[in-house]
Coordinates of C-alpha atoms and ligand atoms in Angstrom, one line a residue:
X1 CA 108.4 164.9 105.5
X2 CA 109.4 168.0 104.2
X3 CA 113.4 168.4 102.3
X4 CA 114.5 171.5 103.6
X5 CA 117.5 172.8 101.8
X6 CA 120.0 174.1 104.1
X7 CA 122.6 175.3 102.1
X8 CA 122.7 176.5 98.3
X9 CA 126.2 175.1 97.5
X10 CA 126.1 171.7 95.3
X11 CA 128.5 169.5 96.9
X12 CA 128.3 165.7 96.3
X13 CA 131.0 165.5 98.9
X14 CA 128.8 166.5 102.2
X15 CA 124.9 166.2 102.5
X16 CA 123.5 170.0 102.2
X17 CA 120.1 169.1 103.0
X18 CA 118.5 167.9 105.9
X19 CA 114.9 166.4 106.1
X20 CA 112.6 166.4 109.3
X21 CA 110.7 163.5 110.8
X22 CA 107.1 164.3 111.6
X23 CA 104.8 163.0 114.1
X24 CA 101.7 162.0 112.0
X25 CA 99.1 162.5 115.1
X26 CA 100.4 166.4 115.5
X27 CA 102.1 166.8 112.6
X28 CA 104.7 168.3 114.7
X29 CA 108.5 168.2 114.1
X30 CA 110.2 165.3 115.9
X31 CA 113.8 165.8 114.6
X32 CA 115.7 166.6 111.7
X33 CA 118.3 164.7 109.8
X34 CA 120.9 164.9 107.4
X35 CA 119.9 163.9 103.6
X36 CA 123.2 161.8 103.2
X37 CA 124.7 161.8 99.9
X38 CA 126.2 159.3 97.5
X39 CA 129.5 159.8 98.6
X40 CA 128.6 159.8 102.3
X41 CA 126.9 156.7 101.8
X42 CA 130.0 154.9 100.0
X43 CA 131.9 156.5 102.9
X44 CA 130.1 154.8 105.5
X45 CA 130.6 151.4 104.0
X46 CA 134.1 151.4 103.5
X47 CA 133.9 152.6 107.3
X48 CA 132.0 149.4 107.8
X49 CA 134.5 147.5 105.5
X50 CA 137.4 148.2 108.0
X51 CA 135.2 147.5 110.6
X52 CA 134.1 144.2 109.1
X53 CA 137.7 142.9 109.4
X54 CA 137.8 143.4 113.1
X55 CA 134.1 142.3 113.5
X56 CA 134.7 139.0 111.6
X57 CA 138.3 138.0 112.8
X58 CA 136.5 137.5 116.7
X59 CA 135.1 134.5 117.6
X60 CA 131.3 133.8 118.3
X61 CA 131.4 134.0 121.7
X62 CA 133.1 137.4 121.4
X63 CA 130.7 138.9 119.2
X64 CA 128.2 137.4 121.3
X65 CA 129.5 139.0 124.7
X66 CA 129.5 142.4 122.2
X67 CA 125.9 142.2 121.0
X68 CA 124.6 141.2 124.8
X69 CA 126.5 144.4 125.4
X70 CA 124.1 146.5 123.2
X71 CA 121.1 143.9 124.2
X72 CA 121.5 145.2 127.6
X73 CA 121.6 148.6 126.8
X74 CA 118.4 148.8 124.3
X75 CA 116.3 146.7 127.8
X76 CA 117.5 149.2 130.2
X77 CA 116.5 151.9 127.8
X78 CA 113.3 150.2 126.4
X79 CA 110.8 153.2 127.5
X80 CA 113.2 155.4 125.8
X81 CA 113.1 153.9 122.7
X82 CA 109.8 153.0 122.7
X83 CA 109.3 156.8 122.9
X84 CA 111.0 157.7 120.3
X85 CA 108.9 155.1 117.9
X86 CA 105.7 156.6 119.4
X87 CA 106.5 159.9 118.3
X88 CA 107.6 158.7 115.1
X89 CA 105.1 156.3 114.0
X90 CA 102.4 157.2 116.2
X91 CA 101.9 154.0 117.7
X92 CA 100.7 153.1 121.2
X93 CA 103.3 153.1 124.0
X94 CA 102.8 149.4 124.6
X95 CA 102.8 148.4 121.1
X96 CA 106.2 149.8 120.5
X97 CA 107.0 148.4 124.3
X98 CA 106.2 144.7 122.5
X99 CA 107.8 145.5 119.1
X100 CA 110.8 146.3 120.7
X101 CA 111.0 143.6 123.5
X102 CA 110.3 141.0 120.5
X103 CA 113.0 142.1 118.5
X104 CA 115.8 141.8 121.7
X105 CA 114.3 138.4 121.9
X106 CA 115.6 137.7 118.4
X107 CA 119.0 139.9 119.2
X108 CA 119.5 137.2 121.6
X109 CA 118.7 134.1 119.6
X110 CA 120.8 135.2 116.6
X111 CA 124.3 136.3 118.7
X112 CA 123.5 132.9 120.7
X113 CA 123.3 130.6 118.1
X114 CA 125.6 132.1 115.4
X115 CA 128.3 130.0 116.4
X116 CA 126.1 126.7 116.6
X117 CA 124.5 127.0 112.7
X118 CA 127.3 128.8 111.3
X119 CA 130.7 127.2 112.7
X120 CA 132.8 124.5 110.7
X121 CA 131.0 121.3 110.6
X122 CA 132.0 117.8 109.2
X123 CA 129.6 116.0 106.4
X124 CA 129.8 112.4 105.1
X125 CA 132.2 112.4 101.7
X126 CA 130.6 109.6 100.4
X127 CA 131.9 106.2 99.6
X128 CA 133.5 107.4 96.0
X129 CA 135.5 109.9 98.0
X130 CA 136.2 108.0 101.4
X131 CA 139.7 109.3 101.1
X132 CA 138.2 113.0 102.0
X133 CA 137.8 114.9 105.0
X134 CA 134.6 117.5 104.0
X135 CA 133.6 120.3 105.8
X136 CA 131.0 123.0 105.5
X137 CA 131.2 126.3 107.0
X138 CA 129.7 129.9 106.9
X139 CA 131.7 132.6 106.6
X140 CA 130.1 136.5 106.8
X141 CA 129.6 137.9 103.1
X142 CA 131.9 141.3 104.5
X143 CA 129.0 144.8 104.4
X144 CA 125.2 144.3 104.2
X145 CA 123.2 147.3 103.9
X146 CA 119.9 146.9 105.5
X147 CA 117.0 149.2 103.8
X148 CA 113.8 148.9 106.5
X149 CA 110.0 150.4 106.6
X150 CA 108.6 152.6 109.0
X151 CA 105.6 150.5 109.9
X152 CA 107.8 148.1 112.2
X153 CA 110.7 150.2 112.4
X154 CA 112.9 148.2 115.2
X155 CA 111.6 144.7 115.0
X156 CA 111.3 144.8 111.1
X157 CA 115.1 145.9 110.6
X158 CA 116.7 144.2 113.6
X159 CA 115.4 141.1 112.1
X160 CA 118.0 141.7 109.0
X161 CA 120.9 143.6 111.6
X162 CA 120.9 141.4 114.1
X163 CA 121.2 137.9 111.9
X164 CA 123.8 139.9 110.0
X165 CA 125.8 140.9 112.7
X166 CA 125.8 138.1 114.4
X167 CA 127.0 136.0 111.4
X168 CA 130.0 138.4 111.3
X169 CA 129.0 141.3 109.4
X170 CA 129.3 144.8 109.3
X171 CA 125.7 146.7 108.8
X172 CA 124.9 150.2 107.3
X173 CA 121.2 150.9 108.0
X174 CA 118.9 153.1 105.8
X175 CA 116.0 153.4 108.1
X176 CA 112.7 155.0 106.3
X177 CA 112.3 158.4 106.1
X178 CA 109.4 158.2 108.4
X179 CA 111.5 156.6 111.4
X180 CA 115.0 158.1 111.1
X181 CA 115.0 159.0 114.9
X182 CA 114.8 155.3 115.7
X183 CA 117.4 154.2 113.1
X184 CA 119.8 156.7 114.5
X185 CA 119.2 155.7 118.1
X186 CA 119.7 152.0 117.2
X187 CA 123.3 153.2 116.0
X188 CA 124.4 155.2 118.7
X189 CA 123.4 152.7 121.4
X190 CA 125.5 150.0 119.5
X191 CA 128.2 152.9 119.3
X192 CA 128.3 152.9 123.2
X193 CA 128.0 149.2 123.5
X194 CA 130.9 148.1 120.7
X195 CA 132.5 151.1 119.9
X196 CA 133.2 150.2 116.4
X197 CA 131.6 151.3 113.4
X198 CA 130.3 147.7 112.8
X199 CA 126.7 149.6 112.7
X200 CA 126.1 152.3 111.2
X201 CA 123.2 154.2 110.0
X202 CA 122.7 156.7 106.9
X203 CA 119.4 158.8 106.6
X204 CA 117.6 160.4 103.6
X205 CA 114.7 159.5 101.2
X206 CA 114.4 157.0 98.6
X207 CA 117.6 157.9 96.8
X208 CA 120.1 157.4 99.6
X209 CA 118.8 154.0 99.8
X210 CA 119.2 153.7 96.2
X211 CA 122.6 154.9 96.8
X212 CA 123.1 152.2 99.2
X213 CA 122.7 149.5 97.0
X214 CA 125.4 150.5 94.6
X215 CA 127.8 151.6 97.6
X216 CA 129.7 148.0 96.9
X217 CA 128.0 146.5 99.8
X218 CA 128.2 142.7 99.7
X219 CA 124.3 141.9 100.2
X220 CA 121.4 144.1 100.2
X221 CA 118.6 143.4 102.7
X222 CA 115.3 145.2 101.6
X223 CA 112.1 145.3 103.8
X224 CA 109.5 147.0 102.1
X225 CA 106.9 147.3 99.4
X226 CA 107.0 145.1 96.3
X227 CA 107.2 148.2 94.0
X228 CA 110.2 149.5 95.7
X229 CA 111.9 146.2 95.8
X230 CA 111.8 145.8 92.5
X231 CA 113.8 149.0 91.8
X232 CA 116.2 147.6 94.8
X233 CA 116.9 144.5 92.6
X234 CA 117.2 146.2 89.6
X235 CA 120.1 148.6 91.4
X236 CA 121.8 145.2 92.5
X237 CA 121.4 143.6 89.5
X238 CA 124.3 145.8 88.1
X239 CA 126.6 144.5 90.5
X240 CA 125.5 141.3 91.2
X241 CA 124.6 142.4 94.4
X242 CA 122.7 139.6 96.2
X243 CA 119.3 140.5 97.5
X244 CA 116.5 139.8 100.4
X245 CA 113.0 141.2 99.8
X246 CA 110.9 141.0 102.5
X247 CA 107.6 142.7 100.8
X248 CA 104.3 143.2 101.5
X249 CA 101.6 141.0 101.7
X250 CA 97.4 140.2 102.0
X251 CA 97.4 137.5 104.1
X252 CA 94.0 135.4 105.1
X253 CA 92.6 134.0 107.9
X254 CA 90.8 130.6 107.6
X255 CA 88.1 129.7 110.3
X256 CA 86.8 125.9 109.9
X257 CA 83.7 124.3 111.1
X258 CA 85.2 123.0 114.7
X259 CA 87.1 126.4 115.4
X260 CA 87.1 128.2 118.6
X261 CA 85.4 130.9 117.4
X262 CA 85.6 133.6 120.0
X263 CA 89.6 132.7 119.5
X264 CA 89.2 133.3 116.1
X265 CA 87.0 136.4 115.8
X266 CA 89.5 137.8 118.8
X267 CA 92.8 136.8 116.7
X268 CA 91.1 138.0 113.2
X269 CA 90.5 141.6 115.1
X270 CA 94.2 142.0 116.4
X271 CA 95.9 140.7 113.6
X272 CA 94.2 143.0 111.4
X273 CA 93.7 146.1 113.5
X274 CA 97.1 146.4 116.0
X275 CA 99.5 148.9 114.7
X276 CA 96.4 150.6 112.9
X277 CA 96.5 147.6 110.0
X278 CA 99.8 148.6 109.1
X279 CA 101.4 145.0 109.2
X280 CA 103.1 143.2 106.7
X281 CA 101.8 139.6 107.8
X282 CA 98.6 141.3 108.8
X283 CA 95.1 139.8 108.6
X284 CA 93.2 141.3 105.5
X285 CA 90.9 138.9 104.2
X286 CA 89.1 136.2 106.3
X287 CA 87.5 133.1 105.0
X288 CA 84.8 131.3 107.1
X289 CA 83.2 127.9 107.0
X290 CA 79.3 128.6 105.7
X291 CA 78.4 126.8 109.1
X292 CA 80.0 128.8 111.5
X293 CA 79.7 132.2 109.8
X294 CA 77.0 134.2 111.4
X295 CA 78.5 133.5 114.5
X296 CA 82.0 134.3 113.7
X297 CA 81.1 137.7 111.8
X298 CA 78.6 138.6 115.1
X299 CA 81.6 138.2 117.5
X300 CA 84.1 139.9 115.2
X301 CA 81.6 142.5 114.7
X302 CA 80.5 143.3 118.5
X303 CA 84.6 143.2 119.5
X304 CA 85.1 145.5 116.6
X305 CA 82.7 148.1 117.7
X306 CA 84.5 148.7 120.9
X307 CA 87.8 149.6 119.1
X308 CA 88.5 153.3 118.1
X309 CA 91.8 154.8 116.6
X310 CA 92.5 158.2 117.9
X311 CA 95.8 160.0 119.6
X312 CA 94.5 160.0 123.4
X313 CA 96.9 158.1 125.8
X314 CA 94.7 154.9 125.8
X315 CA 93.9 154.3 122.5
X316 CA 94.8 150.8 121.4
X317 CA 95.2 151.9 117.6
X318 CA 97.4 154.7 116.3
X319 CA 97.4 156.7 113.4
X320 CA 98.0 156.1 109.5
X321 CA 102.1 156.8 109.9
X322 CA 102.6 157.5 106.4
X323 CA 100.2 160.2 105.0
X324 CA 99.8 159.0 100.9
X325 CA 98.5 155.3 102.5
X326 CA 95.3 156.6 103.8
X327 CA 94.2 157.1 100.0
X328 CA 94.9 153.8 99.1
X329 CA 92.6 152.4 102.1
X330 CA 89.6 154.6 101.0
X331 CA 89.8 153.6 97.6
X332 CA 89.9 150.0 98.7
X333 CA 86.7 150.5 100.8
X334 CA 85.0 152.5 97.7
X335 CA 86.2 150.1 95.3
X336 CA 84.5 147.4 97.6
X337 CA 81.2 148.9 97.8
X338 CA 81.0 149.9 94.3
X339 CA 81.4 146.5 93.3
X340 CA 78.4 145.2 95.6
X341 CA 80.4 144.6 99.0
X342 CA 78.8 145.9 102.5
X343 CA 80.9 147.4 105.5
X344 CA 79.7 145.8 108.4
X345 CA 81.4 148.3 110.8
X346 CA 83.1 151.2 109.5
X347 CA 83.2 152.1 105.8
X348 CA 84.1 155.2 103.7
X349 CA 83.4 157.6 106.6
X350 CA 86.1 155.4 109.0
X351 CA 88.8 157.0 106.8
X352 CA 89.5 160.4 108.7
X353 CA 92.3 162.9 108.1
X354 CA 95.0 160.9 110.3
X355 CA 92.9 157.8 111.5
X356 CA 91.0 155.3 110.2
X357 CA 88.5 153.3 112.0
X358 CA 88.3 149.3 112.0
X359 CA 86.1 148.9 108.8
X360 CA 84.8 145.2 108.3
X361 CA 83.5 144.8 104.5
X362 CA 81.1 141.5 103.4
X363 CA 80.2 140.3 100.4
X364 CA 83.2 141.8 98.6
X365 CA 84.1 140.5 95.0
X366 CA 87.2 138.1 94.9
X367 CA 88.4 140.5 92.2
X368 CA 88.2 143.7 93.9
X369 CA 91.4 145.6 95.3
X370 CA 90.5 145.1 98.8
X371 CA 91.0 141.3 98.2
X372 CA 93.6 141.4 95.9
X373 CA 95.7 144.3 96.9
X374 CA 97.8 145.3 100.4
X375 CA 95.7 147.7 102.1
X376 CA 97.8 148.8 104.7
X377 CA 94.6 149.6 107.5
X378 CA 92.9 148.3 109.8
X379 CA 90.3 146.9 107.1
X380 CA 89.3 143.1 106.6
X381 CA 87.0 141.2 104.2
X382 CA 84.9 138.6 105.7
X383 CA 83.7 135.7 102.8
X384 CA 81.6 132.7 103.3
X385 CA 83.0 129.7 102.0
X386 CA 81.5 125.7 101.6
X387 CA 84.6 124.4 102.2
X388 CA 88.1 124.3 103.4
X389 CA 89.5 123.5 99.8
X390 CA 87.6 126.8 98.8
X391 CA 88.9 128.5 101.4
X392 CA 92.8 127.0 101.0
X393 CA 92.0 128.0 96.6
X394 CA 91.0 131.5 97.5
X395 CA 94.1 132.1 100.2
X396 CA 96.0 130.9 97.4
X397 CA 94.3 133.4 94.9
X398 CA 96.5 136.6 95.3
X399 CA 100.3 137.1 93.8
X400 CA 101.4 137.4 97.4
X401 CA 102.4 135.2 99.7
X402 CA 104.1 136.1 103.5
X403 CA 102.1 135.0 106.3
X404 CA 98.4 133.3 106.6
X405 CA 96.1 131.9 109.9
X406 CA 94.3 129.0 110.3
X407 CA 91.5 128.2 113.0
X408 CA 90.3 124.6 113.1
X409 CA 90.6 121.4 115.9
X410 CA 91.2 119.0 113.6
X411 CA 92.4 120.4 110.1
X412 CA 95.2 122.8 111.3
X413 CA 98.1 121.6 109.9
X414 CA 96.7 119.8 107.0
X415 CA 95.4 123.5 106.0
X416 CA 98.3 125.1 106.8
X417 CA 100.3 122.9 104.8
X418 CA 98.4 123.3 101.6
X419 CA 98.6 127.6 101.8
X420 CA 101.1 128.7 99.6
X421 CA 102.9 131.3 102.1
X422 CA 105.9 131.4 104.2
X423 CA 104.3 131.2 107.4
X424 CA 101.1 129.9 108.8
X425 CA 100.0 130.3 112.8
X426 CA 97.6 127.4 113.6
X427 CA 95.2 128.7 116.5
X428 CA 97.0 132.1 116.8
X429 CA 98.1 134.8 115.1
X430 CA 101.6 135.9 113.4
X431 CA 103.0 133.9 116.4
X432 CA 105.7 132.9 113.8
X433 CA 107.1 136.1 113.8
X434 CA 107.8 135.7 118.0
X435 CA 109.7 132.4 117.9
X436 CA 113.5 133.6 117.0
X437 CA 114.0 129.9 115.3
X438 CA 111.5 129.8 112.8
X439 CA 112.5 131.6 109.5
X440 CA 110.5 134.9 108.5
X441 CA 109.8 135.7 104.7
X442 CA 107.5 135.2 101.8
X443 CA 107.2 134.0 98.1
X444 CA 105.9 135.5 95.2
X445 CA 105.2 139.4 95.3
X446 CA 106.2 139.1 99.2
X447 CA 109.4 138.0 98.5
X448 CA 112.4 136.1 98.7
X449 CA 115.1 135.2 101.7
X450 CA 114.8 134.5 105.1
X451 CA 115.2 136.7 108.3
X452 CA 114.9 134.6 111.5
X453 CA 116.6 131.3 112.5
X454 CA 118.9 129.7 111.1
X455 CA 117.8 130.2 107.4
X456 CA 117.8 134.2 108.7
X457 CA 121.8 133.3 109.7
X458 CA 122.7 131.6 106.8
X459 CA 121.4 134.3 104.6
X460 CA 124.1 137.2 105.3
X461 CA 127.0 134.2 104.7
X462 CA 128.0 131.7 102.2
X463 CA 128.5 128.4 102.1
X464 CA 132.2 127.2 102.2
X465 CA 133.1 123.7 101.4
X466 CA 136.1 122.3 102.0
X467 CA 137.5 118.7 101.0
X468 CA 140.8 117.9 102.6
X469 CA 142.2 114.5 101.3
X470 CA 143.4 112.4 104.4
X471 CA 145.5 109.9 102.3
X472 CA 145.7 108.8 98.9
X473 CA 142.9 107.5 97.0
X474 CA 142.2 103.8 95.8
X475 CA 141.0 104.6 92.8
X476 CA 143.0 107.5 91.3
X477 CA 140.3 109.1 89.1
X478 CA 141.3 112.9 89.0
X479 CA 144.6 112.4 87.5
X480 CA 145.9 112.2 83.6
X481 CA 147.2 108.9 84.8
X482 CA 144.4 107.5 85.4
X483 CA 144.4 103.7 84.3
X484 CA 142.0 101.6 82.3
X485 CA 141.8 99.5 85.2
X486 CA 140.5 102.5 87.3
X487 CA 138.1 103.1 84.7
X488 CA 136.6 99.5 85.1
X489 CA 136.5 99.6 88.7
X490 CA 134.7 102.9 88.7
X491 CA 132.1 101.4 86.3
X492 CA 131.4 98.4 88.7
X493 CA 131.4 100.6 91.7
X494 CA 128.8 102.6 90.3
X495 CA 126.9 99.8 88.9
X496 CA 126.7 98.3 92.5
X497 CA 125.7 101.6 94.2
X498 CA 122.9 103.1 91.6
X499 CA 122.4 100.8 89.2
X500 CA 119.5 98.7 90.9
X501 CA 117.0 101.2 89.8
X502 CA 113.4 100.7 91.2
X503 CA 110.9 98.7 89.2
X504 CA 108.2 100.4 87.7
X505 CA 104.9 98.6 88.3
X506 CA 102.8 97.4 85.8
X507 CA 99.2 98.4 84.5
Ligands
NDP601 P1 108.3 151.7 100.9 O1 109.0 150.3 100.0 O2 107.9 152.7 100.4 O3 110.0 151.7 101.6 C1 111.0 150.9 102.2 C2 112.3 151.4 102.2 O4 112.9 151.6 101.1 C3 112.6 152.7 102.9 O5 113.5 152.9 103.7 C4 112.3 153.6 101.6 O6 113.4 154.9 101.9 C5 113.6 152.7 100.8 N1 113.7 153.3 99.1 C6 112.7 153.9 98.6 N2 113.1 154.1 97.4 C7 114.1 153.0 97.2 C8 115.1 153.1 96.2 N3 114.5 153.5 94.8 N4 116.0 152.4 96.3 C9 116.3 152.0 97.6 N5 115.6 151.8 98.4 C10 114.4 152.7 98.3 O7 107.8 150.9 102.0 P2 107.4 151.3 103.1 O8 108.5 152.3 104.2 O9 106.0 152.1 102.8 O10 106.9 150.3 104.1 C11 105.6 149.2 104.1 C12 105.7 147.8 103.0 O11 106.7 147.6 104.0 C13 104.2 147.2 103.0 O12 104.2 146.9 101.8 C14 105.0 146.1 104.3 O13 104.0 145.3 103.6 C15 106.2 146.2 103.8 N6 106.7 145.0 104.8 C16 107.2 144.2 105.0 C17 107.7 143.5 105.5 C18 108.0 142.1 105.4 O14 108.9 141.9 106.5 N7 107.9 141.2 104.7 C19 107.8 143.9 107.0 C20 107.5 145.5 107.3 C21 107.0 146.1 106.4 P3 112.1 156.2 102.3 O15 111.2 155.6 103.3 O16 113.0 157.2 102.5 O17 111.2 156.4 101.0

């Protein structure tokens, strides 16, 4: 990425600099985009606030119609969008189509379900407050700032954008500096479909993202690395702006002794290497029951040897999009080898200038960077375990907790329930991300808050409670005119309702 000075005039009003987005396969310039200044970001948020007044006043059905129009435009131009994604990230065209198709499905779900999840509903008011009608509803927050990564430049930010819009918010989106063209494409098609600045894009480098955190938005939805997530949170803390943090992961896949080994090996390879391993919920570690370890490793290595990353038209693996990630991948492999690990496929020579070939590491000590830190490349560590309890303990042994996978016929659900991660796929891989009604997000260093599903809609709202008096209370409690009799009646009623308790068994 290069920042080009196009004017020497210092101005805080309008961007005077631009940056280029590059094709990671060829290094060619794909597009040139403005570095939006702090003032411009603030102006975008102000425009969004005006648009939010119109948007939030629409009914859920009316918003659904607008979002469906946008969805139709994206769907009809899917190949065009996939082309921009391919150019900016290098990912194979088919993978880009799949990613965008899943995002469209989420957009449809969010628009279609927002009313059902968020509209006013009655809740029980309880015996003490039987004279009250209690309702809860989820109004939009106002303007949501979305900061996105480059690895899934459509699917990932749309997990926030679609849900925030469907909930009635306006959105200002700062895409990664590696994928500004994708962000602009999304905003342009929205503008064509809806015609109000309800969804805008600001482009630039990290400072533009930081400016968005300080621009008076009502919430920031951040997806990116844990380190940047901490900076975003610190900036948002200054104004008590709430945040959703969707950060990195170090997801494990567990293979039990009764698992379908072929299916587990296939899922491991795809989970680890698709998108050249640049997947937040990608498989980076595998723990295999000792009874099936050799069979699993043989199947996995055979499959991996048939996979090659290059820039060719039919290639299933693209380049490493962000050049500096190459050093991280090399360091993790080197560290694993230095500590006694072995590469059964790939290795240090698998790391090229732009491409990394699939690499399978075994006998890697558990405290190595390759096991503990996010590698974000097509590399996996495979370890032998004696029991599923050991597999679970090692799976839970990192600071991250985003996704996880279990292959087991008998114990899939049991093992899934014991893993400390926001999501688990059983006998499949990353399947949870494609089910719009399931929440997506992590724990620990993988962040907090949820996108997708009902939780993802509520994330961009606040809970509004209303208690409406239907008739005068039998017991007047919230008044200085409260009588002694009322106090006694309250005491008897509470004793009746809650005084029995539970008997603690002796011994
Ligand atoms: P980064 O953390 O480098 O960047 C994420 C976004 O934050 C970019 O738009 C970036 O802008 C912006 N940014 C950078 N500095 C600041 C700042 N100080 N204030 C505000 N915004 C800032 O992540 P990557 O783009 O490299 O994405 C890869 C990471 O994202 C991986 O760790 C991956 O696991 C994670 N991820 C998590 C997902 C999840 O749902 N949990 C999904 C997908 C990815 P710029 O690019 O211009 O620097």
